[in-house]
Short mmCIF file of C-alpha atoms in Angstrom, two decimals:
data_model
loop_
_atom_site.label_atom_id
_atom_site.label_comp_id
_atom_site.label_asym_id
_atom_site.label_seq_id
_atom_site.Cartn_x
_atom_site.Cartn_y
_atom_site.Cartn_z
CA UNK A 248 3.12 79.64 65.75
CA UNK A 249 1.02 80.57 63.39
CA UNK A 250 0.26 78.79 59.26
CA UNK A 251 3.18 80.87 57.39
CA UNK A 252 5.89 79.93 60.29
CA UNK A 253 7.78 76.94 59.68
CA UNK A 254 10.74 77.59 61.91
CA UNK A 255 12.14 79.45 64.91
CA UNK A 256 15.72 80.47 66.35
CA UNK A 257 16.04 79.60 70.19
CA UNK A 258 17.39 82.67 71.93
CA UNK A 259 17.27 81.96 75.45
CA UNK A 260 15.85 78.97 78.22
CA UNK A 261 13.95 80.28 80.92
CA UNK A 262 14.52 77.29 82.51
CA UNK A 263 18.34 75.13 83.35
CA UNK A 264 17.61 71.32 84.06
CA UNK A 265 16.41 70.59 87.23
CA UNK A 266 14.02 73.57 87.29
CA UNK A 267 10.57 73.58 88.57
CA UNK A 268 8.14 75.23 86.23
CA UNK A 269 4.72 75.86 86.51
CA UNK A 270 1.69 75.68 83.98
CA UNK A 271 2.17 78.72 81.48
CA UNK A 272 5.43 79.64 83.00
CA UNK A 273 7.95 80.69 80.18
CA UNK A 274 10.31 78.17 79.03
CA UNK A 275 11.95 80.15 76.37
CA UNK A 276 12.22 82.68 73.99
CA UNK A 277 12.54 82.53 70.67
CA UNK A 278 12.21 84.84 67.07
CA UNK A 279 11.04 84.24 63.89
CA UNK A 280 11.68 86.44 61.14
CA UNK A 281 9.46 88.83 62.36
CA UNK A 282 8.45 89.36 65.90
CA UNK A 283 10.24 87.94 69.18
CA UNK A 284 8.03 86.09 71.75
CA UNK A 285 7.53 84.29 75.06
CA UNK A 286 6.52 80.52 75.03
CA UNK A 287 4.52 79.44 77.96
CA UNK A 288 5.43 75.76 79.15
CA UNK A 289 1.57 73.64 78.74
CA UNK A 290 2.52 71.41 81.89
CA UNK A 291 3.75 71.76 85.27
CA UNK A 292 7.02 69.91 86.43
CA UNK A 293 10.13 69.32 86.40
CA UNK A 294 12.68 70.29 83.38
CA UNK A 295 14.81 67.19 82.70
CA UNK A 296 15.55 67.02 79.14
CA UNK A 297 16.60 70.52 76.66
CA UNK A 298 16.89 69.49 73.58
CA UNK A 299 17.85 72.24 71.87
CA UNK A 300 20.52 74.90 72.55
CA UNK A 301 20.03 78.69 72.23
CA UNK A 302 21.00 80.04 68.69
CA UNK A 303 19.81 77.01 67.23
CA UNK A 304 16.94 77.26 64.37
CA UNK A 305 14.04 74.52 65.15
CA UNK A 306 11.56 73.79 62.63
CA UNK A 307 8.02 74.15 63.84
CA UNK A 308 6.45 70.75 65.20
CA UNK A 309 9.94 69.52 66.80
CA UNK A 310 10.34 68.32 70.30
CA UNK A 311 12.44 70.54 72.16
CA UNK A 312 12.40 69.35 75.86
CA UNK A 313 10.83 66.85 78.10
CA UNK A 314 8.95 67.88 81.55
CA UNK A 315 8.60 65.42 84.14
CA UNK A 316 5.30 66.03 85.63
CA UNK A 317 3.69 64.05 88.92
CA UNK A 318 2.13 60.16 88.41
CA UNK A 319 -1.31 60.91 88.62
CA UNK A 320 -0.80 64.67 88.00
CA UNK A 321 -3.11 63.99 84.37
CA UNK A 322 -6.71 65.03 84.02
CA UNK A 323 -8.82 62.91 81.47
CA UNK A 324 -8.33 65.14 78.99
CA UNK A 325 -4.58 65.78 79.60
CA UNK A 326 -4.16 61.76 79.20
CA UNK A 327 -6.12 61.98 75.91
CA UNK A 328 -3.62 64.66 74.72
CA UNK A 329 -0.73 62.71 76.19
CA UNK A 330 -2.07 59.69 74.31
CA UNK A 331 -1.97 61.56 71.08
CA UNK A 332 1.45 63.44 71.48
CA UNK A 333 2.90 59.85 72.49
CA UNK A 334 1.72 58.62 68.99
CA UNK A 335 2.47 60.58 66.66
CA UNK A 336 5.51 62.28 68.08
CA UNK A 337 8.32 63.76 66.34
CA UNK A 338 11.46 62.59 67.75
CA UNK A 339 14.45 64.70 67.90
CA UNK A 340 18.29 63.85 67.91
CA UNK A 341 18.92 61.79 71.13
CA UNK A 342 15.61 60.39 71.01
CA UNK A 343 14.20 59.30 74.08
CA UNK A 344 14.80 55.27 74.73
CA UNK A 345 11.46 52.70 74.35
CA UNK A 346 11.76 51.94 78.14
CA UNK A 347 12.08 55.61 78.91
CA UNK A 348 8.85 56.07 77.33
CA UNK A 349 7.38 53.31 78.94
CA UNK A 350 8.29 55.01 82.41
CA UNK A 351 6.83 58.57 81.02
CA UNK A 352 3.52 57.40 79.98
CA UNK A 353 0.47 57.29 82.30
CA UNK A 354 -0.63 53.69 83.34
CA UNK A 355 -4.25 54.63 82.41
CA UNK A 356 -3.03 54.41 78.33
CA UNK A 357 -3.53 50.80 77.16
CA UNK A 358 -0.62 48.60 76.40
CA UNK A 359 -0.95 48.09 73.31
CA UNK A 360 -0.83 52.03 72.44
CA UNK A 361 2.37 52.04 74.16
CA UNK A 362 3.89 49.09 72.21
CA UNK A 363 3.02 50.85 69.17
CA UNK A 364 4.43 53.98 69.89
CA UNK A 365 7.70 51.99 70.98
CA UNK A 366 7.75 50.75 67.19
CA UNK A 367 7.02 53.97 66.25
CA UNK A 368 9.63 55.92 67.98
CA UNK A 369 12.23 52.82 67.24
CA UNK A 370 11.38 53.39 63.51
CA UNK A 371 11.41 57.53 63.73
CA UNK A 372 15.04 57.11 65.79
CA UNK A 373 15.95 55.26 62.92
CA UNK A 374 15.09 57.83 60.50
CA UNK A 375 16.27 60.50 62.64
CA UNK A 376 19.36 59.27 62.83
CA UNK A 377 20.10 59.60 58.73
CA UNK A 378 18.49 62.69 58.89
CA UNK A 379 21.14 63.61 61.31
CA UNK A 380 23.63 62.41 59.11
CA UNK A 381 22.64 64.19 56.29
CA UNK A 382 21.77 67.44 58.67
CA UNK A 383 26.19 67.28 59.71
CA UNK A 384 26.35 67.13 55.59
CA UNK A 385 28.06 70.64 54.68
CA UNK A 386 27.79 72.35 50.83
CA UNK A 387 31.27 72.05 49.74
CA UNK A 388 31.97 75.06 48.40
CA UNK A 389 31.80 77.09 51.93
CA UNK A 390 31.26 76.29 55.81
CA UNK A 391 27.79 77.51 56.28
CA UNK A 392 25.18 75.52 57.68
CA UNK A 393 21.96 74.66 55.81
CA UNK A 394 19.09 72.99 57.24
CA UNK A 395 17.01 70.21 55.57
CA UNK A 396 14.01 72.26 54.88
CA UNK A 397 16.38 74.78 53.11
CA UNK A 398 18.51 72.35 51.20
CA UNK A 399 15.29 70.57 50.12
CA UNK A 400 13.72 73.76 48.69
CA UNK A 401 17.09 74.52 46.80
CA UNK A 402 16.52 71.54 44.94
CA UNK A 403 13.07 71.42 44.26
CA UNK A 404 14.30 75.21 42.73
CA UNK A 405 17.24 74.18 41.37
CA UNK A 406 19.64 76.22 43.23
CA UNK A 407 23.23 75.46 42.83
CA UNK A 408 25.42 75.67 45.89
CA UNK A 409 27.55 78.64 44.65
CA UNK A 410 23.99 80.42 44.25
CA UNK A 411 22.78 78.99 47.69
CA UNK A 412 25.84 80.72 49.06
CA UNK A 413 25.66 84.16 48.06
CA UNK A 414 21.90 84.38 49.86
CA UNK A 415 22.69 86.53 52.92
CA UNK A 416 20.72 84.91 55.77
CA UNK A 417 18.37 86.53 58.18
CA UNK A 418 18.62 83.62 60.77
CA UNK A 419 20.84 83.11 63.76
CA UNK A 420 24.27 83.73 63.11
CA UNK A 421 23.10 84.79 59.85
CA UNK A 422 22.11 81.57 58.74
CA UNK A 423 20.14 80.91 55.83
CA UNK A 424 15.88 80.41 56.40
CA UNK A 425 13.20 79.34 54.23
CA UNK A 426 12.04 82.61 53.82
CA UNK A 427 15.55 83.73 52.64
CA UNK A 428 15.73 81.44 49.58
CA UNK A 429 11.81 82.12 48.85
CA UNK A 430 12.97 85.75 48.59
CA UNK A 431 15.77 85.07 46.32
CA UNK A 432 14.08 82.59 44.03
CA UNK A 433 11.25 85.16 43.60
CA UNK A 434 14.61 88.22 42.57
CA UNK A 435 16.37 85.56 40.18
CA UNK A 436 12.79 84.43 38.40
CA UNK A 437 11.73 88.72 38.08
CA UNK A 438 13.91 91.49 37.68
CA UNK A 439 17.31 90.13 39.25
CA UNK A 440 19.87 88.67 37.07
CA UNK A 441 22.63 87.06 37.42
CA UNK A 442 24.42 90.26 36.33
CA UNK A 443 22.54 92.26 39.03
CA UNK A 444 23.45 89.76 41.59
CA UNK A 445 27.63 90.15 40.57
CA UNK A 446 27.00 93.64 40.38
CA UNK A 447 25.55 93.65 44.40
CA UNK A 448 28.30 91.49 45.34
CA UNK A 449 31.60 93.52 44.04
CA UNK A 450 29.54 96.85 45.64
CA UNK A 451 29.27 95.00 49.26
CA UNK A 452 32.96 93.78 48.72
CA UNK A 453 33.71 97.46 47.98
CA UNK A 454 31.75 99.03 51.18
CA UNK A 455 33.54 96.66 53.20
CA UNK A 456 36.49 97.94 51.64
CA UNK A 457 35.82 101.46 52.42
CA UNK A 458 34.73 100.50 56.12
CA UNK A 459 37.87 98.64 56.78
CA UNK A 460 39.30 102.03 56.05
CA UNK A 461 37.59 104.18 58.90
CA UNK A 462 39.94 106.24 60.91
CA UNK A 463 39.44 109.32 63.12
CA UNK A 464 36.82 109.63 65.67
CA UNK A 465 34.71 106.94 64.67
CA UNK A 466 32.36 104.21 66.21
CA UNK A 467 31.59 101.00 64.40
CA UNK A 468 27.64 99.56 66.02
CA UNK A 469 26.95 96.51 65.21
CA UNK A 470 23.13 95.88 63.88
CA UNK A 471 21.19 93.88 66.43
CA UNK A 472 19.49 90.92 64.80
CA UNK A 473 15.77 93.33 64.20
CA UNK A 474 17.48 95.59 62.59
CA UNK A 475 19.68 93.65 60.03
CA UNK A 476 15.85 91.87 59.83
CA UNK A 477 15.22 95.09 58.28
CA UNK A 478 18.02 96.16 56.25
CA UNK A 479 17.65 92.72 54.62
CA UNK A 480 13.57 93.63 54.11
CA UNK A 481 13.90 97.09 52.77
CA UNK A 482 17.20 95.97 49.94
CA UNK A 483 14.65 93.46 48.73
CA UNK A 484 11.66 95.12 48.52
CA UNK A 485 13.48 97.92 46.56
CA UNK A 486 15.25 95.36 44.40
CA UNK A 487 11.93 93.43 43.51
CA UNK A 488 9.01 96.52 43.33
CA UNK A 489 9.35 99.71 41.00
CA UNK A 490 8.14 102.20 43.67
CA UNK A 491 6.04 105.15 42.74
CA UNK A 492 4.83 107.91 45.17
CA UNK A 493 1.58 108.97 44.74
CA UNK A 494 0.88 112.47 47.33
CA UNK A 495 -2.82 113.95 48.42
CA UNK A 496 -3.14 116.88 50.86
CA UNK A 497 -6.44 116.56 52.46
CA UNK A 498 -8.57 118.67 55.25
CA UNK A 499 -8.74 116.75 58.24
CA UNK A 500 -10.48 119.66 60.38
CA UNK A 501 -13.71 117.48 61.05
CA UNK A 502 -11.85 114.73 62.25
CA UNK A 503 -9.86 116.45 64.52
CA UNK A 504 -12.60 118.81 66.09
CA UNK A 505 -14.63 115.31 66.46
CA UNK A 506 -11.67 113.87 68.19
CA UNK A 507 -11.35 116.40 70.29
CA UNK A 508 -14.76 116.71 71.10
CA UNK A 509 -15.18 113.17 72.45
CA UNK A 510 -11.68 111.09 73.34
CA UNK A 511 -12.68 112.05 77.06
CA UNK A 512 -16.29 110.80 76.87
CA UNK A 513 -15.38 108.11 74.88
CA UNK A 514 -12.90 106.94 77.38
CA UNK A 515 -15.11 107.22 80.34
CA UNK A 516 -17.27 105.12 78.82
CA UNK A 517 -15.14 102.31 76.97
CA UNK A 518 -11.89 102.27 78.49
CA UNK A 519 -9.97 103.33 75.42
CA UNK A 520 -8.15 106.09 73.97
CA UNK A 521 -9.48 107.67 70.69
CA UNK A 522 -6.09 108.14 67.87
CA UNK A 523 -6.05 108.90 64.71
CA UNK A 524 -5.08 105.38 63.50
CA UNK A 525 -7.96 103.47 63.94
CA UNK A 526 -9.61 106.67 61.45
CA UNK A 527 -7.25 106.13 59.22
CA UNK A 528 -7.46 102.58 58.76
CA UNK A 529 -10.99 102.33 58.51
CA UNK A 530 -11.06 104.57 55.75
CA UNK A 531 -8.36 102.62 53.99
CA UNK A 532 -10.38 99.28 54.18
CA UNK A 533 -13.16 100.55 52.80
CA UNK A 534 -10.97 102.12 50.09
CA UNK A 535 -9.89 98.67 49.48
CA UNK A 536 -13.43 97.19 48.95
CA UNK A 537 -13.70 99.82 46.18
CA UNK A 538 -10.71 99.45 44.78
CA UNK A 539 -9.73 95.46 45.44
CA UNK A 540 -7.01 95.28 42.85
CA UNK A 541 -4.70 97.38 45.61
CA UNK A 542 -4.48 94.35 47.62
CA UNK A 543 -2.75 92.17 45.81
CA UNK A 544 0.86 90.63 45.38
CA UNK A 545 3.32 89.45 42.47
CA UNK A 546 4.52 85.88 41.99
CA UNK A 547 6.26 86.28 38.34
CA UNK A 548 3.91 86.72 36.05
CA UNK A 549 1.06 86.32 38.30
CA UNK A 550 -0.98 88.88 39.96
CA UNK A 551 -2.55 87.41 43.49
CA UNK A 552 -5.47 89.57 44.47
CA UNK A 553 -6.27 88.89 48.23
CA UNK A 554 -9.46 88.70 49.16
CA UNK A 555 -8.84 89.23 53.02
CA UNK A 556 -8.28 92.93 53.89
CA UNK A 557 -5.51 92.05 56.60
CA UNK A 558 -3.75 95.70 57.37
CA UNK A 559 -0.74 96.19 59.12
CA UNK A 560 0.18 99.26 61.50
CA UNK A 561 4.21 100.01 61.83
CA UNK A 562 4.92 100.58 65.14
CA UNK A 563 7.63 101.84 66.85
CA UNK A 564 9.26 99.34 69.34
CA UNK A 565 11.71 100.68 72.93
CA UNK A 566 14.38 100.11 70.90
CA UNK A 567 13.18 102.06 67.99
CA UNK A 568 13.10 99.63 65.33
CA UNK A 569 9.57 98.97 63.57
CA UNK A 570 7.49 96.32 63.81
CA UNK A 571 4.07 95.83 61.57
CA UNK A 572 1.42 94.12 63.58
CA UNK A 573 -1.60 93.02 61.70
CA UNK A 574 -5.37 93.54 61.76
CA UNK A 575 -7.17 90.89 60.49
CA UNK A 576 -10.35 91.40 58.40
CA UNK A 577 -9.75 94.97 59.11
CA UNK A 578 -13.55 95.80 57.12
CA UNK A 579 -15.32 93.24 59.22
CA UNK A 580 -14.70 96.04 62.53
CA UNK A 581 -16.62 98.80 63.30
CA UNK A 582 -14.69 102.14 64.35
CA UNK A 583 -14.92 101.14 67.86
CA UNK A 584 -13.42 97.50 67.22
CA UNK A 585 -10.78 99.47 65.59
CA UNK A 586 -9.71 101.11 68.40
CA UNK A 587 -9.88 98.27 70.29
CA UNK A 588 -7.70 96.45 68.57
CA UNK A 589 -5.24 99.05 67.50
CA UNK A 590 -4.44 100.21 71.39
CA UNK A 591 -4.23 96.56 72.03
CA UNK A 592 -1.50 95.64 69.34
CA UNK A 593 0.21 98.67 69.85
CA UNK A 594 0.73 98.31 73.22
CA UNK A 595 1.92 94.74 73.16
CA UNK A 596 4.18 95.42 70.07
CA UNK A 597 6.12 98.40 72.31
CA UNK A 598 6.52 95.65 75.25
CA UNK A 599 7.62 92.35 73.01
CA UNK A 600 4.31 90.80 73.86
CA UNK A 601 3.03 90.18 70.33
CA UNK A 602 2.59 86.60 69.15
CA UNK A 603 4.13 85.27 65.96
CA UNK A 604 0.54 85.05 63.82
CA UNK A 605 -0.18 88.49 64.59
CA UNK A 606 2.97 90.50 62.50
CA UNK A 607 1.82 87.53 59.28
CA UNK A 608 -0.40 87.68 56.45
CA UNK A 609 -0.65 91.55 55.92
CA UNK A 610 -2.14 92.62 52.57
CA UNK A 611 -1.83 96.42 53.06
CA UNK A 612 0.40 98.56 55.44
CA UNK A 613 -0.57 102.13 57.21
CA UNK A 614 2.65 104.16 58.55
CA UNK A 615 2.21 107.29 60.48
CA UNK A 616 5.64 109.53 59.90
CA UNK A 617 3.30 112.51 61.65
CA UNK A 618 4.20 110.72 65.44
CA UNK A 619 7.90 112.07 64.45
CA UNK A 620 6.46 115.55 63.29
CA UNK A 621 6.95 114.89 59.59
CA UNK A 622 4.63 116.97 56.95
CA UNK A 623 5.21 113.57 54.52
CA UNK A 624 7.17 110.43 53.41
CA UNK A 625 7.66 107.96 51.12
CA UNK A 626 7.60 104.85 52.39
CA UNK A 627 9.20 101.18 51.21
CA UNK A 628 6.51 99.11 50.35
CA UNK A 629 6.28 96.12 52.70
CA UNK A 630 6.95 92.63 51.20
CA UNK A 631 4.80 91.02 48.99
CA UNK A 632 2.44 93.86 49.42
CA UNK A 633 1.28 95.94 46.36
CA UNK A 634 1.05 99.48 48.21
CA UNK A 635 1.44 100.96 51.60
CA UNK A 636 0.47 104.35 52.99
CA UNK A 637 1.88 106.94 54.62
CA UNK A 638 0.10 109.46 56.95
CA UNK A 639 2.06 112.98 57.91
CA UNK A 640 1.19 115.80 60.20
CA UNK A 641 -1.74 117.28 60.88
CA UNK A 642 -0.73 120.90 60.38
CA UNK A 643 -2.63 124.22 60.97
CA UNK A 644 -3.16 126.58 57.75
CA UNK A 645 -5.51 128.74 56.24
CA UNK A 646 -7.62 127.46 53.96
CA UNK A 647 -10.40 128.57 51.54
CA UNK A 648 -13.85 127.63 52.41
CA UNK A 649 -16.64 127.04 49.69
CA UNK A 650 -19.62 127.98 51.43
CA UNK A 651 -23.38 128.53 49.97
CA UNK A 652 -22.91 132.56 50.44
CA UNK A 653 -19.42 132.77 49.17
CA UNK A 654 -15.79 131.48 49.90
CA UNK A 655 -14.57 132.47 53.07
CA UNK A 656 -10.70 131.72 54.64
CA UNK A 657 -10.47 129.64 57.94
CA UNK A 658 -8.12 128.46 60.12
CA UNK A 659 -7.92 124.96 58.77
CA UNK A 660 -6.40 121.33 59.57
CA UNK A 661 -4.65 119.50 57.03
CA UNK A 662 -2.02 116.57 56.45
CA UNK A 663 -0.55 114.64 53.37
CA UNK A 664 -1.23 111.68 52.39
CA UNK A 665 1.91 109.17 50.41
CA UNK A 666 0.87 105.93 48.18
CA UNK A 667 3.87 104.27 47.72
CA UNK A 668 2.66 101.29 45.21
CA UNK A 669 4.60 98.34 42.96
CA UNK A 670 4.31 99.61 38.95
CA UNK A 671 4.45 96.25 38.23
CA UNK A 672 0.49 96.22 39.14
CA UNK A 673 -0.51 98.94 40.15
CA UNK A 674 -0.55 101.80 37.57
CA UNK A 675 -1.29 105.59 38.32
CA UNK A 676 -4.82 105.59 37.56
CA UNK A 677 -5.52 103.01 39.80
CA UNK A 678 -2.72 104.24 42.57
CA UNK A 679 -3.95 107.73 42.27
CA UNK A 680 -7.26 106.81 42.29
CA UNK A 681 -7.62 104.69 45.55
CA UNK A 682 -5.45 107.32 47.42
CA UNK A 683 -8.60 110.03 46.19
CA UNK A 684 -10.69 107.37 47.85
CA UNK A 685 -9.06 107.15 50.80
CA UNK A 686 -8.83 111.02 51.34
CA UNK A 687 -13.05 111.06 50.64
CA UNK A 688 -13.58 108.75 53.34
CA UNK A 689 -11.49 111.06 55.76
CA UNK A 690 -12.80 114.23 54.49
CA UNK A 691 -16.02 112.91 54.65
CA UNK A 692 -16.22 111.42 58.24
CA UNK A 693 -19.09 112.31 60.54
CA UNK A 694 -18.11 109.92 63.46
CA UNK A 695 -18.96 107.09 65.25
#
């Protein structure tokens, strides 16, 4: 699931009980806070055990159903694996009886393995079984649920329950995730007081107020769980980052004539379409190796400069929300690995096939408003993130030339560039002077 995911909401089986399934088959669905994906089943068999129902949220590492597979269906290696899972497995709610293991193990593992996994899993029902308990335990000032992992992090922070349960959750059913509280610890220990906080509260009360009040020709949508994801996202990173826009008009003319010049021979030979992106973000990450202080984050009064350039491309799903898949090591590619990899994501991002670890760990985001035929924007910066960048239109002008015998006007290409960057860190100087950088790179590019 990736390092940074430490939970998941079920949204749909695949499979009922009783279902044959084959090796990388999908079982399920599921969502995490940021992209939707497909889970392959690692055996073939039967389905005889779902532990889980949709809706639920399952912490990473937790069983979640059994598969019956065929006695002597196991390779050597699949017994080693079996061996291990059998060991040092995490047993849910219901947990699976010793003699039932005993049947589900191969006869090739030695006895005494299994009788110590039969302690084990007699000693982990045990355990699970308070932690069930405690998991039916309710805060008493409300109804909402709150997992373990949540109600351990609000006391490690200190949360009281009243505070737990103003946090509006991004989960399912809007329940409350790790992620959530992280969020809100970080707005209560920065610029959002408890005064803030009543202050957002008797405004929602009051715009529920005035919805309740509709009448006329009116429809009332409700947001699908992506795009209250968002709502939630953009709130907070306004509430937590004083945004400044920072705007650069630069002549993109030799880009474009080289595009055009080449996407068909480049095609032929590779396979891949030639866009702008790929341009774009190669001149940003080696913007960001001159300026390094741009990719950074804020934890109080703690600046975090990253030393991964990780850059993130919003992307425009079928159901027209946006989704940020990321680039990893974004310098380490050449232009042509760039374009590789940017076709690849974006394609997979506009068909749900992205994987969890690829829309984590950005340090930088690129958003093109010129695919909807805007001149510029200013964009929300993405969370933690120090800065993101906007891209507009490539537009058609004259321009003055500065030639060796004399200026001269042309018919010229050019587009705006937008810095939106946290003022917490990230002053104009150094804001106005990456975005220069970045428009050098472009006006400077010669091509592959």
């Amino acid at each position: 699931m990736g390092e940074s995911i430490t939970e998941a909401t079920i949204i749909s089986w695949s499979k009922d009980l009783g279902d044959i399934i084959e090796e990388d088959e999908t079982l399920l669905e599921i969502a995490t806070d940021k992209v939707d994906s497909e889970l392959p089943s690692p055996y073939a068999g039967k389905v005889i055990e779902i532990l889980h129902k949709e809706g639920e949220v399952v912490a990473v590492g937790s069983v979640i159903a059994i598969i019956e597979v065929e006695a002597g269906a196991y390779t050597t290696g699949a017994k080693a694996i079996v061996k291990h899972e059998v060991a040092d497995v995490k047993v849910p709610s219901g947990a699976i009886a010793a003699s039932k293991l005993n049947e589900s193990v191969p006869t090739s593992i030695e006895s005494d393995t299994k009788s110590n996994a039969t302690a084990q899993i007699h000693e982990l029902n045990h355990k699970q079984g308070t932690a069930d308990r405690e998991k039916d335990m309710r805060p008493s000032q409300t109804n909402r649920f709150y997992s373990p992992l949540v109600r351990t992090i609000a006391e490690i922070e200190k949360l009281s329950v009243a505070e737990l349960d103003t946090i509006t959750g991004s989960g399912a059913e809007g329940r409350v995730t790790k992620g959530d509280v992280a969020a809100y610890v970080r707005l209560r220990s920065s610029i959002i007081n408890k005064q803030q906080i009543n202050y957002n509260r008797e405004s929602e009360d009051k715009a529920k107020s005035v919805g309740a009040s509709y009448s006329g020709d009116v429809e009332i949508i409700e947001m699908d769980r992506m795009r209250r994801l968002i709502s939630d996202h953009m709130v907070r990173s306004k509430q937590t980052s004083p945004h400044v826009t920072s705007f650069l008009e630069i002549d993109v003319t030799d880009i474009v004539e080289w595009r055009e010049k080449n996407k068909e021979q480049y095609f032929s030979d590779y396979g891949e379409k030639i866009t702008y992106t790929p341009i774009f973000i190669h001149a940003v990450a080696n913007a960001i190796k001159d300026f390094p202080a741009i990719n950074a984050s804020v934890e109080g009064y703690n600046i975090i400069l990253k030393k991964s350039i990780n850059i993130g491309m919003a992307t425009a799903t079928a159901s027209g929300n946006l989704i940020v898949p990321v680039i990893k090591d974004a310098d380490h590619f050449d232009l042509s690995g760039l374009v590789a990899s940017v076709n690849d994501l974006a394609v997979r991002a506009r068909t749900g096939k992205l994987k969890p670890d690829e829309v984590q760990g950005g340090t930088f985001t690129l958003t093109n408003v010129g695919t909807f035929g805007n001149t510029m924007g200013t964009p929300i910066i993405n969370q933690p993130q120090a800065a993101i960048l906007s891209v507009g239109a490539i537009r058609k002008r004259p321009g003055v030339v500065e030639a060796p015998e004399g200026d001269r006007i042309d018919i010229r290409r050019y587009m705006f560039l937008s810095l939106s960057y946290d003022h917490r860190i990230v002053d104009g100087s150094l804001g106005g002077s990456f975005l220069r950088r970045v428009g050098d790179y472009l006006e400077g590019f010669k091509g592959i």
